[in-house]
XYZ file of C-alpha atoms in Angstrom:
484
model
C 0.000 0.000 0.000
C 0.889 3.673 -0.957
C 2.839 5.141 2.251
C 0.064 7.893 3.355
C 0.536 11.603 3.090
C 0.599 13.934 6.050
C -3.120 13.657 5.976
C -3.793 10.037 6.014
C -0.729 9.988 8.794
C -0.862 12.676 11.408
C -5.528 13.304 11.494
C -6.817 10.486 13.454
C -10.027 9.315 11.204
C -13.204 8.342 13.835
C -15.506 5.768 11.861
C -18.944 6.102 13.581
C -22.214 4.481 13.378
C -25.662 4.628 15.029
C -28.890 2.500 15.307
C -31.498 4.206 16.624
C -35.189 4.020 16.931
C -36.369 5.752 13.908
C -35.158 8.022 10.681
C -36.524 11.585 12.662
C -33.831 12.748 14.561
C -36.139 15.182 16.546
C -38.293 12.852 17.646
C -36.364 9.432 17.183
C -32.973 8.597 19.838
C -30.271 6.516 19.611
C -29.850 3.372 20.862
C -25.811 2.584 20.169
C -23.320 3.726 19.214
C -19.910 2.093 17.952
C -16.381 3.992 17.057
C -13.252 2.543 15.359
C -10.314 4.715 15.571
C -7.853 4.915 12.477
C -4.487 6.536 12.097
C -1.580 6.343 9.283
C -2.826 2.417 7.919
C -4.150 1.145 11.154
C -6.628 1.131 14.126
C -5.765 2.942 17.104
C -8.829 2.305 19.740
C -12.749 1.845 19.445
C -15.046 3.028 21.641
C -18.837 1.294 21.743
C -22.065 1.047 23.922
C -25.859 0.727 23.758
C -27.744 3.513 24.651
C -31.248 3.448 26.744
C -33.301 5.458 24.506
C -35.989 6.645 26.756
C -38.765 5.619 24.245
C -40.436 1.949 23.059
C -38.158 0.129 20.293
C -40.508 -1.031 17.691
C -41.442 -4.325 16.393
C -40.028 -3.159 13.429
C -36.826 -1.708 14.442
C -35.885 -4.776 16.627
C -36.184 -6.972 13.829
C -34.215 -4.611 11.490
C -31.390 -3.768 14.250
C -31.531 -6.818 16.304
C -31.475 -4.286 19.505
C -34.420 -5.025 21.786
C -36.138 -3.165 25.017
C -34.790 -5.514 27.158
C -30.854 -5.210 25.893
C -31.359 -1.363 26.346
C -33.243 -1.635 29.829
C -30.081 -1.228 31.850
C -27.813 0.198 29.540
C -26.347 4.266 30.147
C -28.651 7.239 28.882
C -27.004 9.663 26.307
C -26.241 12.115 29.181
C -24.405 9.586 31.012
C -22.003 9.152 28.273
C -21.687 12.315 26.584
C -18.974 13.819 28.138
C -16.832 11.249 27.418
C -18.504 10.364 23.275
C -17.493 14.324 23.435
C -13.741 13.604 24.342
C -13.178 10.813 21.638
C -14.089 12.801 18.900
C -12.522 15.881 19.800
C -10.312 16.898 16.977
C -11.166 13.650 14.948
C -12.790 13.610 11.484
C -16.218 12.638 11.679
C -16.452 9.556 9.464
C -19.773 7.587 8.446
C -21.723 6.592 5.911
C -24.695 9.244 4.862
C -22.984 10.688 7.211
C -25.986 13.800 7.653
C -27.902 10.692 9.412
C -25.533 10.014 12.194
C -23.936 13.355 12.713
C -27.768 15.093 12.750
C -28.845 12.378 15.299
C -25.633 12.996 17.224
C -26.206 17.327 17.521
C -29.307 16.403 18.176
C -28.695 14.273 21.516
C -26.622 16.896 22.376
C -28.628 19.753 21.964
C -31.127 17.937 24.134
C -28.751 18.609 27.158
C -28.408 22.200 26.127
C -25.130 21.609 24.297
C -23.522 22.077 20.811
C -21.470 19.714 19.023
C -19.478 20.146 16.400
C -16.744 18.276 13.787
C -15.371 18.186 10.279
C -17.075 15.324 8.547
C -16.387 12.935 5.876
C -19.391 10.791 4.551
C -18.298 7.812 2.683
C -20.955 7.914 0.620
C -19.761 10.948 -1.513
C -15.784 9.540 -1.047
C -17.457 6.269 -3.285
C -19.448 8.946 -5.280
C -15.529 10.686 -5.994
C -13.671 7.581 -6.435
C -15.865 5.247 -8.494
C -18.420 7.591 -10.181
C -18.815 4.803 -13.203
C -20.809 2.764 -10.376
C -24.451 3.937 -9.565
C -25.148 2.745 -6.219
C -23.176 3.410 -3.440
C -25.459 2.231 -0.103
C -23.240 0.107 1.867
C -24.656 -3.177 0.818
C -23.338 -2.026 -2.731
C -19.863 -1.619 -1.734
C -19.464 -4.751 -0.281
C -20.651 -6.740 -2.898
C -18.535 -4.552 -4.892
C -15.661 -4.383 -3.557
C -15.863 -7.985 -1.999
C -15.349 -6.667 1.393
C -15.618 -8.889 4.278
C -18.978 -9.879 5.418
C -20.343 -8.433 8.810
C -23.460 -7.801 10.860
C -25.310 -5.340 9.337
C -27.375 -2.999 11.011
C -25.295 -3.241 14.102
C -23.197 -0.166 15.231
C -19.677 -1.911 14.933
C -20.418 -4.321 12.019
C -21.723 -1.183 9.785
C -18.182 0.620 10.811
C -16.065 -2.661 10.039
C -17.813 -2.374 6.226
C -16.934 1.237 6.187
C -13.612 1.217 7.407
C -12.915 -2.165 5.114
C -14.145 0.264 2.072
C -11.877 3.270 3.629
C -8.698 0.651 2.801
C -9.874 -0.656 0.098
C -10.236 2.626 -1.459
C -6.711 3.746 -0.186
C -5.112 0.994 -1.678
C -7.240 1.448 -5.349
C -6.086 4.873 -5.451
C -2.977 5.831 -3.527
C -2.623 8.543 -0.944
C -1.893 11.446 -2.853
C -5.544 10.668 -5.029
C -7.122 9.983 -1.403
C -5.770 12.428 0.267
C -6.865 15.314 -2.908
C -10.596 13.791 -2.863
C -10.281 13.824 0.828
C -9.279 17.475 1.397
C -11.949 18.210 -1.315
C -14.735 16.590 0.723
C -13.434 17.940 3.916
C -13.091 21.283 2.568
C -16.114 23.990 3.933
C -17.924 26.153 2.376
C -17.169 29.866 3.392
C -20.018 30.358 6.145
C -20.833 34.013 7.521
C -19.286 34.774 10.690
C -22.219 34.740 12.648
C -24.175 31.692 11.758
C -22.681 27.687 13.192
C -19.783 26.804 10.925
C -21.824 23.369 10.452
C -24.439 25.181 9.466
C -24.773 22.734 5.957
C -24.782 19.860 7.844
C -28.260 20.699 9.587
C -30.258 21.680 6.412
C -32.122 19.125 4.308
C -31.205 17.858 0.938
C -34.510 17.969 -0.128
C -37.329 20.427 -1.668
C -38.504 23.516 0.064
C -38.469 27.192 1.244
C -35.466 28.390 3.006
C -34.870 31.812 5.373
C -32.585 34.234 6.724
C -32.881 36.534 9.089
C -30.553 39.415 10.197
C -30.496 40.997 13.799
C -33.208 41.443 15.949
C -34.666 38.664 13.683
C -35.344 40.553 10.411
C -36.692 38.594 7.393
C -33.697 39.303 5.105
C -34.279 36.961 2.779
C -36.676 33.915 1.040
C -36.044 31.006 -1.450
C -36.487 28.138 -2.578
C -34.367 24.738 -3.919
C -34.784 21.518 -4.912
C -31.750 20.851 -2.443
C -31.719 23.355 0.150
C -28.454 22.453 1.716
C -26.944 22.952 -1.815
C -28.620 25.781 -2.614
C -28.092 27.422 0.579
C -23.907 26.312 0.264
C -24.150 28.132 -3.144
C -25.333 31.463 -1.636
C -21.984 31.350 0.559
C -19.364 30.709 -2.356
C -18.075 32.967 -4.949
C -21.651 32.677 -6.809
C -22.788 35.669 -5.064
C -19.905 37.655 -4.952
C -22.008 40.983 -5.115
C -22.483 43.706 -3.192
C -25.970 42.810 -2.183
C -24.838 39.016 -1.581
C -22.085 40.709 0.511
C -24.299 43.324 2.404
C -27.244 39.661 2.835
C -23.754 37.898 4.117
C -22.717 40.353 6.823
C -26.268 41.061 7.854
C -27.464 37.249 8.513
C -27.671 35.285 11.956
C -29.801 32.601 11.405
C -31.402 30.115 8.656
C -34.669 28.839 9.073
C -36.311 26.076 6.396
C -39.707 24.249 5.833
C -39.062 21.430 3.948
C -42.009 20.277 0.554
C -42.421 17.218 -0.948
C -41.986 18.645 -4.486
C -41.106 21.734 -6.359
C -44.234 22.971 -7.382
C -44.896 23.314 -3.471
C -41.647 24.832 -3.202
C -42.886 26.970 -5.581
C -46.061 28.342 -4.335
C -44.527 28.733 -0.248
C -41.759 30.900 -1.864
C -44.317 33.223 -3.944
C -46.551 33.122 -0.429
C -43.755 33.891 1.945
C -41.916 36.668 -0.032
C -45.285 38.313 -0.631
C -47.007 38.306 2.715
C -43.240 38.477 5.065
C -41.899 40.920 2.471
C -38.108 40.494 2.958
C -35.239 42.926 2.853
C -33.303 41.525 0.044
C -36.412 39.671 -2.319
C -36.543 41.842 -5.704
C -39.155 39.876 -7.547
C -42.788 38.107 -6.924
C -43.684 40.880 -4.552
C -47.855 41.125 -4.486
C -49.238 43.685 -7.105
C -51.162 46.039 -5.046
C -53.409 47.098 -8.167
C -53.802 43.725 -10.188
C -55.463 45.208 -13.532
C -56.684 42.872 -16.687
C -58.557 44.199 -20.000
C -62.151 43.089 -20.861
C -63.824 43.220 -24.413
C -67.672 44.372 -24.030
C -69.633 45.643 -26.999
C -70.779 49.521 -27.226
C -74.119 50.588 -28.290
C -72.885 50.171 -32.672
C -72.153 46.934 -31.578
C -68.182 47.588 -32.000
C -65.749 45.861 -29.134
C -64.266 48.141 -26.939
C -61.310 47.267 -24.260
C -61.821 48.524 -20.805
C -59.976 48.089 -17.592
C -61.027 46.140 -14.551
C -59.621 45.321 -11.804
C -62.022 43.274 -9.789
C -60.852 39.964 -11.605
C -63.874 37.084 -10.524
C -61.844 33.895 -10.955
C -64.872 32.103 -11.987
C -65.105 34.215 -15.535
C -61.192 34.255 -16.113
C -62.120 33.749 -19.973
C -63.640 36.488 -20.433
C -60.410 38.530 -18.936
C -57.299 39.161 -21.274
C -53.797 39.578 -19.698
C -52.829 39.840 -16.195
C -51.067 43.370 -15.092
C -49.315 44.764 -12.274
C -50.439 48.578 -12.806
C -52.425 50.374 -15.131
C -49.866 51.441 -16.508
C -48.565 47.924 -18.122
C -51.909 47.471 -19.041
C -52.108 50.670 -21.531
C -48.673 50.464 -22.870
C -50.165 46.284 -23.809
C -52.803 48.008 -25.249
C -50.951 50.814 -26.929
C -49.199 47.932 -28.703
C -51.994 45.883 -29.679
C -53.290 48.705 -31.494
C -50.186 49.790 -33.397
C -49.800 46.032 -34.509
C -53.129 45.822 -35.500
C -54.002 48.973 -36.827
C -57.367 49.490 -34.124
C -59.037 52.587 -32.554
C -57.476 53.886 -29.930
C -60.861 55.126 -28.689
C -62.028 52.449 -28.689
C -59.725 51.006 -26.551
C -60.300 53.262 -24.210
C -56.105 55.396 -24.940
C -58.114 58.335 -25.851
C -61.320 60.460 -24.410
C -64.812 58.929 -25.862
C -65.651 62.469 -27.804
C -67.460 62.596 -30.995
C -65.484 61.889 -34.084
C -62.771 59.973 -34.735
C -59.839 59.305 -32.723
C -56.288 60.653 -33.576
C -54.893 57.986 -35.196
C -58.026 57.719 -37.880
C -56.370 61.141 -39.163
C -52.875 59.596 -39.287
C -53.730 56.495 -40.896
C -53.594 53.707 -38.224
C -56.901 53.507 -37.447
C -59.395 51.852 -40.280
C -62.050 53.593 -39.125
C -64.213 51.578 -36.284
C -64.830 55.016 -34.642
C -66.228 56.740 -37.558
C -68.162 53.829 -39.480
C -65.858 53.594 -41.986
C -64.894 49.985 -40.946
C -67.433 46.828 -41.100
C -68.538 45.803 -37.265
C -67.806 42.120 -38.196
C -64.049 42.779 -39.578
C -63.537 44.833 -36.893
C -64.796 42.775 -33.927
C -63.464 39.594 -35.953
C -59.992 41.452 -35.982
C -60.305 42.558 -32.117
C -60.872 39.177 -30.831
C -57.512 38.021 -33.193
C -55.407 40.693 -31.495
C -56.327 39.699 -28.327
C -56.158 35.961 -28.689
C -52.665 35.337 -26.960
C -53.694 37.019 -23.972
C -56.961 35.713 -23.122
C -56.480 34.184 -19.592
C -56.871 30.164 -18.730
C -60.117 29.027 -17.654
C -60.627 26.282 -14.932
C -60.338 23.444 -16.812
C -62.221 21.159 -13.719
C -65.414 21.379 -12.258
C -64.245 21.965 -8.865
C -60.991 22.041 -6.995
C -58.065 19.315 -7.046
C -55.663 18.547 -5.415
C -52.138 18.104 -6.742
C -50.303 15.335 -5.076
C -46.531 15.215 -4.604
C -44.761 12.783 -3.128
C -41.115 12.533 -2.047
C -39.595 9.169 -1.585
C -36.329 9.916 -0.062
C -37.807 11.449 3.051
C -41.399 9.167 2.742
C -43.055 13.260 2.361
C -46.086 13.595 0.603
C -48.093 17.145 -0.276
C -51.296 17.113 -1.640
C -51.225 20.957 -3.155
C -55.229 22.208 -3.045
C -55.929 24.830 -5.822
C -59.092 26.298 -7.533
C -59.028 28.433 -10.503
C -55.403 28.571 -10.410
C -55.343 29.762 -6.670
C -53.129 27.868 -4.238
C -55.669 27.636 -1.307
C -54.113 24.951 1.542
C -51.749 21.943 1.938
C -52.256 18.757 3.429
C -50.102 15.817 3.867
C -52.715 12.676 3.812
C -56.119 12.164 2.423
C -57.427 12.023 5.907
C -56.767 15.876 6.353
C -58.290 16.373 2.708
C -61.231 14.385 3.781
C -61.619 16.991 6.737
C -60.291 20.362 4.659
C -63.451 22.775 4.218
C -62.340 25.583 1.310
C -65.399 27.492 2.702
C -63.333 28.363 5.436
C -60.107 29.233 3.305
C -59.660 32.941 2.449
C -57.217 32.939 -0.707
C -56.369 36.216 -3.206
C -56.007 35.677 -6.744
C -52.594 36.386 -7.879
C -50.421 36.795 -11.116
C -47.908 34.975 -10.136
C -49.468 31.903 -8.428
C -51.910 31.995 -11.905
C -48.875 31.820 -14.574
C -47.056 29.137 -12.175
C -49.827 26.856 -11.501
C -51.371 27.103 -15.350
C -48.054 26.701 -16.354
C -47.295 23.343 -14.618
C -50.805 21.728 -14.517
C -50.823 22.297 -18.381
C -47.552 21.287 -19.442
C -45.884 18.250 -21.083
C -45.866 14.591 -19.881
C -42.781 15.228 -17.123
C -45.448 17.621 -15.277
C -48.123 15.749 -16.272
C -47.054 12.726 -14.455
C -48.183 14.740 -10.725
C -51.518 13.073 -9.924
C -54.417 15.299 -9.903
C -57.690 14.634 -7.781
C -60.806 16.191 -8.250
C -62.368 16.878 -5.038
C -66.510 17.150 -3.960
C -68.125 18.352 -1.679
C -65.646 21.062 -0.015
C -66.763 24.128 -0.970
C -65.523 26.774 -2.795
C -62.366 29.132 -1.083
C -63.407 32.984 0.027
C -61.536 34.824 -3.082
C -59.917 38.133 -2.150
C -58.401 40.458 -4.801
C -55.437 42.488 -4.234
């Protein structure tokens, strides 16, 4: 074997694994825990015991770990042995495999007892990732078979770090220790994290869909967004990415991070577009709620010719009747002002200039065929309106009710079933026994521009969107519409 660099030789490498009661570390505890120590090519110590974990092992979880009530009856609570778990890992490298499961369950004993805990960490499941990125899986079962490591008893605390640690060789020894050591120093290697927030901050956010916060002093809402990966996305906001001067100013000014995890994107989606409109953070440029939500409606005058007016009571129930969606009056003339230069129509009667007898401006320079003097047909006219128009003409319901848009996450067993009506996000629930008890009468919901163009967008789309089941739901009512 390659002689080991510095690295590999002087850090003392602490291969840790847990069982425990359950996959929630906030709710779940751990019932042992087993350490081998490794130094320069060999094993310097171990350290193992079961843990009482206060709470009923499962049927389940004794047949999967092999740890029963009974073995953990008499055995030390995680406050009897934390100072000393403490003391062997101080200064080693944190070592497991999906490592964000043991280390999370480990801070999480700890700050039971009022106490923070903190370590570099190394999860063997990226080092395989690194080193052997032809091979797809990389769960632990995987690497033995793949690497023909030594059988051992899985799903026991020192067996699982026997398999790692045999994988930890067998990897030195594939690649040398100047490879190892670069993909180790590149694993090990943190993210620049502001000054003020835990500098293991990554470790404690999810790898998973949803809506992540930060707040500056005295708890001010700096900032909202949302990922696919919030750990990653959140890592990404403290690299070079955001090497700006408002990504500076955000950096200096935040002291915590706050996240609420979604099934899916599209509910990622819709809590980002909530949050930043209703919270209103420092730092959020876009999505904020249009105050004056306008849209343009073709009604016939008394000659029978369609004129545009602007309206901004918007009744969800009608949206075909609206055409475009905009944030001021403003957009909404300058859309019109447009359509009519295209498409050579009055400007009167689109309502750009004053309803006064004769015809409008741009009759006299040409652009206008003559709808406010006569001197165009009604049925051209209106026929060439309603063509003009066409593209903006607003989605109607396609349903006869509400549905509800079901997302489901298999890595972290989530599921969100999304509830929306006319394209109007109106609640969340997580199982069909909450739908079954949702009312939508009692659901007060505002029809916005934003939430309307997402939703449409996604519930109409191609097959990859398509594939989100959609129920139709009875019998709950319709949601209280407000308009903004």
């Amino acid at each position: 074997m390659t002689k080991p660099s510095d690295l590999l030789q002087k850090q003392t490498f602490a291969f840790l694994d847990i069982e425990t009661t359950g996959g929630n570390s906030s709710r779940d505890r751990i019932t042992e825990i087993g350490i081998r120590f490794w130094q320069g090519g060999e094993v310097v110590g171990e350290w193992q015991t079961l843990l009482n974990p206060e709470a009923r092992i499962s049927p389940f979880i004794e047949r999967f770990t092999g740890i029963s009530n009974e073995m953990v009856a008499d055995a030390p609570r995680f406050e009897e042995i934390a100072d000393d778990l403490e003391a062997q890992l101080e200064g080693k490298v944190f070592v497991a495999h999906n490592a964000r499961f043991d280390y999370g369950f480990i801070k999480s004993e700890f700050r039971r007892l009022g106490r923070l805990f903190s370590a570099k960490v190394l999860c063997t499941v990226k080092l395989s990732r690194k080193l052997y990125p032809e091979f797809r899986r990389h769960n632990m079962d995987a690497l033995i078979a793949r690497h023909n490591l030594a059988q051992v008893q899985r799903h026991r605390a020192m067996g699982d770090v026997a398999a790692m640690l045999a994988f930890f060789e067998r990897a030195l020894a594939d690649h040398g220790a100047d490879s190892m050591t670069t993909a180790l120093n590149t694993l090990l290697q943190r993210p620049s994290i502001p000054s003020h927030l835990p500098t293991d901050i990554l470790h404690d956010l999810p790898r998973a869909p949803g809506v992540y916060r930060f707040y500056g002093e005295n708890d001010a809402l700096l900032y909202v967004g949302k990922s696919t990966n919030i750990a990653q996305r959140v890592a990404s906001h403290f690299s070079g990415d955001h090497n700006t001067s408002r990504g500076v100013r955000m950096s200096e000014s935040l002291r915590r991070v706050d996240w609420t995890e979604t099934a899916g994107e599209l509910g990622a989606l819709l809590l980002e577009l909530k949050q930043i409109k209703q919270m209103k953070p420092l730092f959020n440029r876009r999505s904020r709620a249009a105050k004056n939500l306008v849209s343009i409606e073709l009604t016939e005058n008394s000659e029978g010719y369609l004129q545009a007016r602007l309206v901004r009571e918007i009744e969800p129930h009608r949206l075909g009747d609206y055409f475009g969606l905009f944030r001021s009056k403003r957009d909404a003339e300058n859309a019109l002002s447009g359509i009519a230069a295209k498409n050579d129509l009055c400007n009167k009667l689109l309502g750009l200039e004053p309803d006064q007898a004769g015809p409008c401006f741009q009759r006299t320079l040409g652009r206008c065929r003559g709808a406010c003097d006569g001197g165009e047909d009604r049925v051209k006219y209106n026929l060439r309106m309603q063509i003009a128009f066409h593209n903006l003409r607003l989605r109607t319901w396609p349903w006869k009710g509400p549905v509800g848009v079901v997302e489901r996450n298999p890595e972290n067993d989530r599921t969100d079933i999304l509830i929306v009506y006319n394209w109007m996000h109106v609640a969340t629930v997580h199982d069909y026994q909450e739908l079954e008890d949702l009312s939508l009468r009692s659901q007060a919901v505002t029809f916005d521009l934003d939430s309307y163009r997402l939703i449409a967008k996604t519930l109409m789309a191609g097959s990859r969107e398509r594939s989100l089941q959609i129920i139709e739901l009875d019998a709950v009512g319709s949601p209280d519409v407000m308009m903004p």
